[in-house]
Amino acid sequence: MLRKSVSLLLGTMCVCALTVGQDKSPARFGKVSPEDFKTTRYELDTSAGAAIIADIGSSAFESGNEWFIQVYKHYKRVHILKKSGYDEANVSIYLYMDGTDEERVSNLKAVTYNLENGKVVETKLESKAVFTDKLDKHNIVKKFTLPAVKEGSIIEYSYTINSEFPYRLRPWAFQDANFPVLWSEYEISLPEYYEYIFLSQGYNPFHIKDSENSRQTFNFRMTTPGAYGGASQRSEAVSVTPGITRHRWVVKDVAPLKEENFVTTLGNHINYIEFQLSALRFPNSPVRPVMSTWPKMTEDLLKDEQYGGQLGKNNNFFSDKVEELTKGTTNLKDKAVNIYNWVRDNFTCTDYSAFYADQTLKTTFTKKSGSVAEVNLLLVAMLRYAGLDATPVLLSSRSHGKVYPLYPIRSKFNYTIVNLRIDDQEYNMDATRPFLGFGKLHTSSYNGHARKINEAATAMSFEADSLKEQSVTGIFVAADDKGKLTGHFQQQATYFESYELRAKVKEKGEEAYFKDLAKGFLSDIDLKNGKLDQLQDYTKPVVVEYDFTLNESDEGGMIYLNPMFSQALKANPFKSAERKYPVEMPYVPDVNYTLSMQLPEGYTVEDMPKSTIVKYNDGEGVFQYIIGKQDNMLQLRCRVKLGRAQYAPEEYEHLRSFFDMIVKKQAEQIVIKKKS
């Protein structure tokens, strides 16, 4: 009985020890042994160029001179495995400044460890190897590269940032886009005076997620004016003991979130948490909201000289041009089209990610160039001068990330477009894209929530699911008088395919464009009589036409052809076996293809694919492949149609299988045999 009790006690102690061990990373600064170099690849990603052994951060509030300061600490250890992981040795520390107040780095340590002759050799970073760059009036970056890095090195660094800006609580990424992370941990300790909202995302569960409450005393030296308003000041000691809430999050053994086809930005999906100060709750004072409301944000922007403040001015400098563009027409839409086309065709966008206008409307007008905010705000001003109801709209482009509809956070926006209302019809437009027609937006603008910058802060939404894009392709093939197979190709591309096509033709010319088309044909062809209809009418899709001759050899009386020719889907766009984040197509595709082929004299069909119809998700999408022969005519109709642009991770496997089947079917050939 005694032996059993001792065994039970020892077992319990072992379990407790194991649990404690799992609660903390084993990595400690300076504690590197030869054993740590033995692992040469990590199962989370066996091809990775590096593995992040530990990434640990904390943010806490401490006593400053007169009030709280925020203290952020960061420690990171990385095992460099290949040259592709060397970039982990390049470190940037971003700091904020406002006037004379500036975040400051202290206790910076960085060491590279290499295993030489069975011993660990340290190479420390020298202080003179740290460089400082000023990015703009509010942002500084300190940079350094760890020394003596080679394949197999272990690097680690740590530093502390003291910040006078409590509202700028640092965010944290638990996952990396390139390398596996074995342990990622973030801890924050918040006094009750500061109320934050927590915004988190990602698909990996937390290994640890906990919080606890306590109290802590802070001591300050407060400076107050002298008696009776005198110039002299006096300093007195002040102590406060607020409630403190500590939050801790740990994620472990996380594979890298690698970029795949059809994703807006990995920033929307990586395991991440960020914070926004929403209110101040000081003792003996009413609650003071910090986060704005949508109407308050737009009200401020309408007054801001770097945004809407310029729209309320006279702006006579473009009056002659507006009058010239609208002369001779009373139709409001025609006026708007003329103004929009002129701005689009005569201005160059210098920055497609800009919230504010850093130059005046007059400067933009004179220079004929500016950021997306500057050019489209100029368009708003010119439309208004012509008596039209135009409003700027703020949104976030697809590569910038999602906007939270509940929270008016300015940093989430980076793009301005223009909304125009004529009678009961609304048009949305963007004059910074050279091949967009009136009332059209680029696919990058279809990223969800947006806001009109008007008094009502009207909410808008631009969803990729609302973009239904259809392409129609037809090919006719027949034998000429010499028995050679010749054909005619005609395709009406989707609107957004046409946008890309126009850009290619502008860059390389029509001749080069058709040469590339010939190379993309699955069969060897001679292409001639190429023609592009509606190339200059940016409101319509382009129609592509050309004639071709097939250079197919007769192998023992057999001709092998893929009836899809250049329109076959050559590879499944969904390559990974599994996917943890959504599929985000730029629009909803509907791809239609028909082939009519007159068999050459003296030939018959020896073999051809079977017809098939496959439905995706009970008919939400469909793949049709209908082929048949009547007399000497072979006909094929193929269609790939989806019902949505967005698909959740749990739908991925089914979607991937659906496209697998399409690729295999469209690769099948027909065999034409010479009659005996």
XYZ file of C-alpha atoms in Angstrom:
676
model
C 0.000 0.000 0.000
C 2.881 2.341 0.906
C 4.669 1.495 -2.359
C 1.480 2.224 -4.324
C 1.059 5.617 -2.606
C 4.684 6.569 -3.289
C 4.295 5.568 -6.948
C 1.118 7.611 -7.233
C 2.825 10.599 -5.616
C 5.837 10.363 -7.933
C 3.531 10.051 -10.957
C 1.605 13.138 -9.893
C 4.864 15.062 -9.420
C 6.015 14.046 -12.924
C 2.722 15.193 -14.480
C 2.975 18.534 -12.643
C 6.566 18.985 -13.784
C 5.576 18.192 -17.365
C 2.671 20.671 -17.229
C 4.922 23.434 -15.893
C 7.443 22.654 -18.636
C 4.776 22.976 -21.290
C 3.780 26.414 -19.970
C 7.094 28.079 -20.824
C 9.528 27.981 -23.713
C 12.789 26.210 -22.820
C 14.768 28.903 -24.701
C 16.680 31.338 -22.483
C 19.000 34.087 -23.650
C 22.597 32.847 -23.684
C 21.660 29.252 -22.878
C 22.749 27.501 -26.098
C 24.338 24.043 -26.033
C 25.764 21.711 -28.726
C 22.532 19.699 -28.450
C 20.589 22.663 -29.870
C 22.395 22.307 -33.229
C 21.483 18.657 -33.804
C 18.143 19.278 -35.485
C 18.749 20.033 -39.162
C 15.132 20.088 -40.268
C 11.777 20.550 -38.566
C 8.746 18.401 -39.327
C 6.402 21.405 -39.384
C 8.082 22.347 -42.668
C 10.933 20.100 -43.763
C 11.969 22.460 -46.569
C 12.127 25.605 -44.418
C 15.264 27.746 -44.518
C 14.902 28.578 -40.816
C 12.867 27.690 -37.755
C 11.730 30.208 -35.144
C 12.495 28.427 -31.864
C 10.968 31.081 -29.614
C 9.342 34.458 -30.150
C 8.294 36.031 -26.844
C 6.961 39.519 -26.171
C 5.336 41.454 -23.366
C 3.795 44.876 -22.874
C 3.277 46.327 -19.403
C 2.746 49.704 -17.777
C 5.315 51.073 -15.338
C 5.814 54.287 -13.381
C 7.186 57.121 -15.489
C 8.257 60.596 -14.441
C 4.734 61.985 -14.201
C 2.504 59.184 -15.443
C 2.605 55.703 -16.908
C 5.050 54.581 -19.529
C 4.547 51.490 -21.630
C 7.412 48.989 -21.551
C 7.632 46.472 -24.374
C 10.107 43.578 -24.246
C 10.927 41.232 -27.113
C 13.063 38.094 -27.242
C 13.550 35.901 -30.323
C 15.648 32.833 -31.138
C 15.970 31.442 -34.674
C 17.773 28.389 -36.042
C 19.144 29.216 -39.512
C 19.071 26.052 -41.647
C 19.720 27.237 -45.197
C 20.731 30.383 -47.066
C 17.037 31.028 -47.710
C 16.732 31.684 -43.963
C 19.468 34.328 -43.776
C 16.954 37.164 -43.921
C 15.949 36.342 -40.331
C 19.305 37.843 -39.315
C 18.179 41.249 -40.651
C 16.211 42.890 -37.848
C 14.163 46.109 -37.914
C 12.735 47.757 -34.798
C 10.032 50.314 -35.576
C 9.585 53.272 -33.232
C 7.047 56.083 -33.014
C 7.683 59.764 -32.340
C 5.482 62.831 -31.920
C 7.279 66.154 -31.594
C 9.954 65.766 -28.933
C 8.440 62.571 -27.515
C 10.047 59.465 -28.923
C 10.024 55.747 -28.172
C 13.470 54.569 -27.116
C 15.281 51.237 -27.326
C 17.348 49.930 -24.433
C 19.033 46.678 -23.363
C 19.616 45.591 -26.942
C 21.516 42.305 -27.117
C 22.093 40.168 -30.213
C 24.309 37.090 -30.542
C 25.095 34.527 -33.237
C 26.074 31.019 -32.125
C 27.998 28.548 -34.301
C 29.125 25.019 -33.492
C 32.861 24.696 -34.193
C 34.805 21.533 -33.281
C 32.005 20.496 -30.944
C 32.012 23.800 -29.057
C 29.548 26.694 -29.153
C 31.215 29.898 -30.383
C 29.521 33.258 -29.734
C 29.715 36.343 -31.944
C 28.073 39.409 -30.416
C 26.568 42.367 -32.256
C 28.592 45.551 -31.820
C 26.705 48.719 -30.924
C 28.174 50.577 -33.903
C 26.435 48.066 -36.225
C 22.983 49.450 -35.313
C 21.685 52.053 -37.776
C 18.774 54.480 -37.484
C 16.585 55.731 -40.344
C 13.804 58.293 -40.149
C 10.901 57.092 -42.306
C 8.649 60.133 -41.872
C 7.741 62.675 -39.218
C 6.240 60.008 -36.964
C 8.197 56.831 -37.667
C 11.790 55.726 -37.077
C 13.401 52.352 -37.698
C 16.515 50.902 -36.091
C 18.207 48.199 -38.158
C 20.950 45.683 -37.587
C 22.227 42.425 -39.066
C 23.520 39.701 -36.789
C 27.173 38.844 -37.534
C 28.820 35.567 -38.575
C 25.615 33.953 -39.801
C 25.918 30.760 -41.842
C 23.944 27.593 -42.434
C 23.383 25.951 -39.070
C 23.750 29.139 -36.990
C 21.477 29.905 -34.057
C 20.719 33.599 -33.571
C 18.938 35.353 -30.755
C 18.267 38.918 -29.775
C 16.319 40.861 -27.186
C 15.514 44.499 -26.502
C 13.234 46.786 -24.521
C 11.212 49.755 -25.797
C 10.098 52.498 -23.402
C 7.111 54.358 -24.799
C 5.315 57.538 -23.739
C 2.344 56.520 -25.914
C 0.075 54.183 -23.926
C -2.519 54.182 -26.686
C -0.055 52.515 -29.085
C -0.125 49.044 -27.572
C 1.982 46.845 -29.825
C 0.299 44.047 -31.819
C 1.670 40.503 -32.055
C 1.932 37.904 -34.818
C 1.951 34.291 -33.587
C 2.670 32.891 -37.031
C 5.217 33.511 -39.782
C 4.605 33.537 -43.532
C 7.881 31.759 -44.322
C 9.109 29.675 -41.387
C 7.673 27.365 -38.727
C 7.270 28.742 -35.196
C 7.817 26.362 -32.293
C 6.772 28.772 -29.539
C 5.151 32.205 -29.805
C 4.016 34.028 -26.681
C 2.627 37.454 -25.895
C 1.646 38.894 -22.538
C 0.086 42.254 -21.712
C -0.661 43.791 -18.311
C -3.231 46.577 -18.410
C -4.200 49.006 -15.636
C -7.932 49.560 -15.337
C -7.551 53.175 -16.485
C -7.032 52.079 -20.114
C -9.777 50.225 -21.957
C -8.822 48.457 -25.169
C -10.677 46.407 -27.722
C -8.895 43.220 -28.776
C -8.928 42.296 -32.470
C -7.662 38.787 -33.168
C -7.569 36.495 -36.182
C -6.088 33.189 -37.346
C -6.884 29.496 -37.564
C -4.475 27.889 -35.088
C -5.762 27.253 -31.550
C -4.059 28.815 -28.551
C -1.942 26.429 -26.521
C -2.434 28.811 -23.600
C -4.956 31.616 -23.282
C -5.496 32.948 -19.788
C -5.848 36.088 -17.725
C -5.694 37.063 -14.079
C -6.503 40.129 -12.001
C -4.364 41.788 -9.362
C -3.471 45.219 -8.005
C -0.242 47.149 -8.334
C 1.025 50.402 -6.846
C 2.609 53.033 -9.090
C 4.536 56.065 -7.818
C 4.906 59.344 -9.731
C 6.290 62.850 -9.186
C 3.553 65.253 -10.283
C 4.416 68.879 -11.093
C 1.768 71.460 -10.143
C 1.629 75.297 -10.556
C 2.635 77.541 -7.656
C 0.128 79.127 -5.272
C -2.182 81.850 -6.607
C -1.100 81.108 -10.155
C 2.526 82.014 -9.505
C 5.257 81.029 -11.900
C 7.007 78.728 -9.443
C 6.161 75.043 -9.631
C 6.297 72.357 -7.034
C 6.647 68.606 -7.254
C 4.806 66.145 -5.091
C 4.740 62.364 -4.812
C 1.568 60.626 -5.966
C 0.696 56.944 -5.609
C -2.115 55.038 -7.310
C -3.089 51.376 -6.956
C -5.247 50.395 -9.931
C -6.516 46.969 -10.760
C -4.282 45.168 -13.259
C -5.444 42.546 -15.739
C -2.762 40.308 -17.193
C -3.529 38.504 -20.467
C -1.275 35.776 -21.867
C -1.473 33.968 -25.174
C 0.738 31.123 -26.400
C 0.674 29.351 -29.757
C 3.077 26.487 -30.365
C 4.193 24.327 -33.296
C 2.710 26.513 -36.033
C 3.480 25.795 -39.686
C 4.176 28.822 -41.898
C 1.184 30.379 -43.601
C 2.433 30.213 -47.165
C 0.802 32.224 -49.904
C -1.308 30.315 -52.405
C -3.492 31.261 -55.341
C -6.608 33.316 -54.705
C -5.781 35.185 -51.511
C -6.223 38.914 -50.915
C -3.358 39.181 -48.412
C -1.909 36.766 -45.885
C -2.200 39.617 -43.382
C -5.931 38.841 -43.168
C -5.305 35.257 -42.072
C -2.059 34.963 -40.129
C -2.466 34.299 -36.389
C -2.403 37.823 -35.034
C -3.747 40.045 -32.275
C -3.900 43.835 -32.139
C -5.343 46.408 -29.779
C -7.197 49.691 -30.080
C -7.581 52.080 -27.153
C -11.309 52.734 -26.823
C -11.727 54.690 -23.565
C -9.943 56.211 -20.559
C -11.332 55.488 -17.077
C -9.397 57.681 -14.653
C -10.412 57.846 -10.956
C -12.984 60.485 -10.006
C -13.505 61.379 -13.677
C -16.195 60.504 -16.223
C -15.345 57.869 -18.819
C -13.619 59.539 -21.775
C -14.127 57.759 -25.118
C -10.998 57.673 -27.254
C -12.170 55.710 -30.252
C -14.145 57.812 -32.664
C -17.563 57.012 -34.123
C -18.057 56.725 -37.867
C -19.890 60.106 -38.145
C -17.209 61.792 -35.990
C -14.419 60.320 -38.108
C -15.977 61.508 -41.367
C -16.778 64.919 -39.826
C -13.100 65.317 -38.926
C -11.973 64.181 -42.371
C -14.306 66.652 -44.080
C -12.499 69.448 -42.189
C -8.992 68.018 -42.570
C -6.846 70.014 -45.002
C -5.169 66.763 -46.052
C -8.509 65.286 -47.086
C -11.956 66.849 -47.390
C -11.010 70.344 -46.272
C -9.771 71.145 -49.779
C -13.109 70.192 -51.350
C -14.932 73.110 -49.734
C -12.691 75.719 -51.324
C -13.331 77.704 -54.497
C -10.741 75.796 -56.575
C -11.020 78.185 -59.538
C -7.719 76.930 -60.944
C -9.508 74.162 -62.873
C -12.627 76.150 -63.843
C -11.554 76.644 -67.466
C -10.862 72.938 -67.918
C -14.216 71.888 -66.400
C -16.067 74.346 -68.615
C -14.197 73.071 -71.658
C -15.039 69.435 -70.820
C -18.743 70.115 -70.213
C -19.349 72.635 -72.979
C -22.155 71.761 -75.369
C -23.923 69.184 -73.186
C -26.658 69.452 -70.583
C -26.722 65.718 -69.861
C -25.277 65.175 -66.376
C -23.865 61.739 -67.122
C -22.136 62.968 -70.272
C -20.535 65.764 -68.228
C -19.342 63.259 -65.644
C -17.969 60.889 -68.300
C -16.008 63.690 -69.985
C -14.453 64.867 -66.706
C -13.669 61.320 -65.544
C -12.077 60.317 -68.855
C -9.899 63.434 -68.894
C -8.570 62.887 -65.372
C -7.989 59.172 -65.997
C -6.130 59.756 -69.266
C -4.007 62.711 -68.164
C -2.914 61.893 -64.612
C -0.373 59.392 -63.265
C -0.851 57.677 -59.920
C 2.354 57.698 -57.860
C 1.064 55.727 -54.849
C -1.784 53.200 -54.775
C -1.826 53.045 -50.967
C -2.370 56.497 -49.495
C -4.890 57.678 -46.920
C -4.104 61.410 -46.904
C -3.366 63.948 -49.616
C 0.159 65.217 -49.000
C -0.097 67.867 -51.717
C -2.816 70.377 -52.550
C -5.393 69.843 -55.277
C -3.782 72.678 -57.231
C -0.374 70.973 -57.086
C -1.919 67.690 -58.234
C -3.693 69.487 -61.092
C -0.484 71.258 -62.169
C 1.845 68.256 -61.862
C -0.671 65.884 -63.491
C 0.319 63.264 -60.912
C -0.426 62.278 -57.346
C -1.387 59.473 -54.990
C -4.706 57.634 -55.226
C -6.120 60.010 -52.591
C -4.869 63.126 -54.387
C -6.057 62.182 -57.891
C -9.496 60.953 -56.831
C -10.087 63.915 -54.493
C -9.301 66.152 -57.472
C -11.887 64.218 -59.489
C -14.465 64.811 -56.723
C -13.693 68.547 -56.732
C -14.014 68.834 -60.532
C -17.287 66.880 -60.602
C -18.703 69.104 -57.864
C -17.607 72.227 -59.742
C -19.689 70.935 -62.664
C -22.731 70.736 -60.362
C -22.588 66.968 -59.811
C -23.199 65.094 -56.559
C -19.779 63.473 -55.986
C -18.471 62.043 -52.715
C -15.122 60.493 -51.757
C -15.285 56.938 -50.420
C -12.654 55.351 -48.169
C -11.902 51.668 -48.464
C -9.085 49.194 -47.985
C -7.615 47.553 -51.066
C -7.390 43.749 -51.091
C -3.646 43.723 -50.444
C -4.014 46.089 -47.464
C -6.354 43.951 -45.368
C -9.898 43.955 -44.046
C -11.784 46.845 -42.427
C -13.672 46.152 -39.196
C -17.225 47.481 -39.839
C -17.802 48.149 -36.117
C -14.668 50.182 -35.484
C -13.610 53.405 -37.288
C -9.861 52.745 -37.287
C -8.145 55.015 -39.801
C -5.096 52.796 -40.257
C -7.327 50.118 -41.757
C -8.034 52.333 -44.795
C -5.602 53.099 -47.601
C -7.629 53.893 -50.728
C -10.038 56.573 -51.967
C -12.536 56.117 -54.784
C -15.348 58.367 -56.005
C -19.095 57.868 -55.668
C -21.315 59.836 -58.030
C -25.081 60.091 -57.764
C -27.174 61.182 -60.773
C -30.914 61.081 -60.082
C -31.458 57.605 -58.584
C -28.384 56.025 -60.164
C -25.033 55.669 -58.395
C -21.656 55.204 -60.092
C -18.407 54.264 -58.391
C -15.164 55.108 -60.173
C -11.405 55.351 -59.860
C -9.439 57.711 -62.118
C -6.030 56.297 -61.140
C -6.334 53.119 -63.221
C -5.525 53.874 -66.877
C -7.853 51.318 -68.522
C -10.947 51.505 -66.304
C -14.185 52.654 -67.867
C -16.619 55.110 -66.308
C -18.465 53.525 -63.384
C -15.946 50.696 -63.004
C -13.589 49.764 -60.183
C -10.487 47.595 -60.229
C -10.806 44.150 -58.611
C -8.445 45.309 -55.856
C -11.205 47.601 -54.539
C -13.602 44.717 -53.896
C -12.590 44.042 -50.322
C -15.752 44.458 -48.250
C -16.637 47.381 -46.002
C -16.218 51.001 -47.140
C -17.454 54.422 -45.990
C -18.653 57.513 -47.809
C -16.984 60.613 -46.409
C -20.187 62.545 -45.828
C -22.077 63.729 -42.742
C -23.958 60.438 -42.433
C -20.797 58.328 -42.847
C -22.830 56.118 -45.179
C -21.694 52.498 -45.116
C -20.967 50.732 -48.400
C -19.741 47.272 -49.314
C -17.769 46.061 -52.316
C -17.786 42.276 -52.393
C -16.050 40.063 -54.941
C -19.147 37.831 -54.874
C -21.041 40.672 -56.596
C -18.738 40.621 -59.651
C -20.152 38.144 -62.178
C -17.620 37.846 -64.982
C -18.377 35.858 -68.153
C -16.043 34.949 -70.993
C -17.229 33.411 -74.263
C -14.846 31.653 -76.664
C -15.665 30.000 -79.968
C -13.375 28.081 -82.353
C -14.272 26.771 -85.783
C -11.899 24.297 -87.487
C -12.093 22.826 -90.996
C -9.731 21.513 -93.657
C -8.658 23.862 -96.444
C -8.349 22.861 -100.104
C -4.907 21.382 -99.365
C -6.205 19.255 -96.521
C -4.613 21.424 -93.792
C -6.678 22.075 -90.683
C -7.402 25.783 -90.414
C -9.503 27.653 -87.928
C -10.963 30.884 -86.653
C -10.750 31.943 -83.011
C -13.070 34.488 -81.393
C -13.228 35.376 -77.703
C -15.056 37.960 -75.665
C -12.886 38.202 -72.562
C -14.175 39.140 -69.114
C -14.036 42.829 -68.268
C -11.087 42.362 -65.930
C -9.236 40.080 -68.356
C -9.730 42.908 -70.848
C -8.140 45.347 -68.381
C -5.011 43.186 -68.203
C -5.051 42.664 -71.981
C -5.119 46.415 -72.611
C -2.168 46.870 -70.262
C -0.153 44.202 -72.124
C -0.918 45.694 -75.518
C -0.007 49.167 -74.251
C 3.324 47.837 -72.979
C 4.358 45.469 -75.804
C 2.112 46.204 -78.803
C -0.425 44.061 -80.636
C 2.136 42.057 -82.610
C 3.892 40.837 -79.464
C 0.531 40.100 -77.848
C -0.514 37.767 -80.684
C 2.892 36.071 -80.688
C 2.341 35.213 -77.025
C -1.130 33.857 -77.877
C 0.347 31.529 -80.469
C 2.841 30.191 -77.929
C 0.005 29.447 -75.512
C -1.888 27.307 -78.013
C -1.667 23.616 -77.093
C -1.000 22.782 -80.732
C 1.660 24.207 -83.035
C -0.055 26.903 -85.116
C 0.579 29.657 -87.619
C -1.456 32.666 -86.484
C -2.558 35.468 -88.797
C -5.201 38.201 -89.181
C -5.165 39.058 -85.469
C -7.696 41.702 -84.472
C -8.714 43.339 -81.192
C -12.165 44.917 -81.188
C -13.271 47.493 -78.574
C -9.688 47.886 -77.390
C -10.145 51.635 -76.857
C -13.667 51.479 -75.411
C -12.832 50.922 -71.769
C -16.475 50.407 -70.799
C -16.679 47.120 -72.745
C -14.822 43.799 -72.813
C -12.284 43.290 -75.600
C -13.092 40.873 -78.427
C -10.065 38.886 -79.672
C -10.105 37.329 -83.149
C -7.556 35.566 -85.331
C -7.182 32.877 -87.971
C -4.806 29.952 -87.572
C -3.444 26.893 -89.305
C -2.704 23.741 -87.322
C 0.692 22.211 -87.998
C -0.333 18.745 -86.864
C 1.423 15.763 -88.414
C -0.418 12.685 -89.612
C 1.204 9.895 -87.559
C 0.382 6.647 -89.296
C -2.954 7.947 -90.435
C -3.795 9.334 -86.956
C -4.175 12.945 -85.799
C -4.168 13.639 -82.049
C -5.806 16.856 -80.902
C -6.906 18.410 -77.635
C -10.324 19.866 -78.518
C -9.930 22.592 -75.851
C -6.841 23.918 -77.677
C -5.569 27.065 -75.847
C -8.558 27.183 -73.480
C -7.749 24.110 -71.393
C -7.014 24.625 -67.712
C -3.492 23.236 -67.668
C -3.014 22.873 -63.883
C -5.133 22.915 -60.775
C -4.803 26.397 -59.205
C -5.292 24.761 -55.794
C -2.016 22.921 -55.273
C -1.839 22.328 -51.511
C -3.520 19.240 -50.087
C -5.094 21.371 -47.350
C -5.638 25.057 -46.751
C -6.346 26.806 -43.469
C -7.543 30.122 -44.840
C -10.325 31.014 -47.318
C -10.214 30.962 -51.100
C -10.707 34.579 -52.236
C -11.185 34.841 -55.981
C -11.292 38.339 -57.489
C -14.679 37.680 -59.113
C -17.242 34.949 -59.841
C -16.169 33.183 -63.059
C -18.388 31.846 -65.845
C -16.144 30.445 -68.607
C -17.858 29.295 -71.826
C -16.190 27.497 -74.733
C -17.492 25.969 -77.957
C -15.735 24.087 -80.727
C -17.130 23.237 -84.127
C -14.812 21.037 -86.178
C -15.423 19.786 -89.676
C -13.513 16.556 -90.159
C -11.075 16.434 -93.083
C -12.152 14.480 -96.143
C -11.422 10.792 -95.668
C -11.077 10.941 -91.862
C -13.297 9.695 -89.033
C -13.206 9.924 -85.248
C -11.378 6.935 -83.765
C -11.681 8.021 -80.131
C -12.998 11.014 -78.201
C -13.711 11.975 -74.583
C -17.045 11.148 -73.014
C -19.537 13.845 -72.141
C -19.922 14.721 -68.493
C -21.759 17.151 -66.244
C -20.527 17.627 -62.680
C -22.217 19.901 -60.169
C -20.402 21.597 -57.326
C -22.257 21.956 -54.018
C -25.677 20.851 -55.298
C -25.578 23.000 -58.406
C -24.035 26.151 -56.991
C -21.271 25.564 -59.511
C -21.193 23.405 -62.611
C -18.738 21.862 -65.053
C -20.209 20.840 -68.398
C -18.298 18.952 -71.063
C -20.686 17.958 -73.827
C -19.102 16.478 -76.960
C -20.658 14.746 -79.926
C -20.308 13.922 -83.615
C -22.906 14.165 -86.324
C -21.939 13.201 -89.855
C -18.550 14.887 -90.366
C -19.036 17.581 -87.694
C -17.526 17.308 -84.235
C -18.949 19.674 -81.646
C -17.907 20.463 -78.070
C -19.478 22.722 -75.500
C -17.601 23.302 -72.247
C -18.573 25.515 -69.345
C -17.066 26.175 -65.912
C -19.360 28.267 -63.742
C -19.140 29.048 -60.042
C -21.688 30.736 -57.822
C -19.328 32.562 -55.468
C -15.873 34.101 -55.316
C -15.283 33.347 -51.613
C -14.935 29.847 -50.095
C -14.345 28.886 -46.473
C -11.400 26.618 -45.519
C -13.747 23.690 -44.869
C -14.930 23.921 -48.492
C -11.404 23.752 -49.877
C -11.050 19.990 -50.301
C -14.270 19.744 -52.327
C -13.323 22.774 -54.455
C -9.850 21.362 -55.122
C -11.318 18.012 -56.189
C -13.755 19.817 -58.475
C -10.887 21.588 -60.276
C -8.808 18.398 -60.347
C -11.549 16.768 -62.341
C -11.776 19.771 -64.702
C -8.023 19.709 -65.414
C -8.052 15.973 -66.149
C -11.119 16.168 -68.381
C -9.875 19.149 -70.359
C -6.573 17.350 -70.991
C -8.259 14.462 -72.824
C -7.644 14.170 -76.566
C -9.607 13.205 -79.624
C -8.080 10.827 -82.156
C -8.914 11.310 -85.829
C -8.151 8.319 -88.068
C -7.725 8.158 -91.807
C -10.274 5.822 -93.374
C -8.900 2.636 -94.892
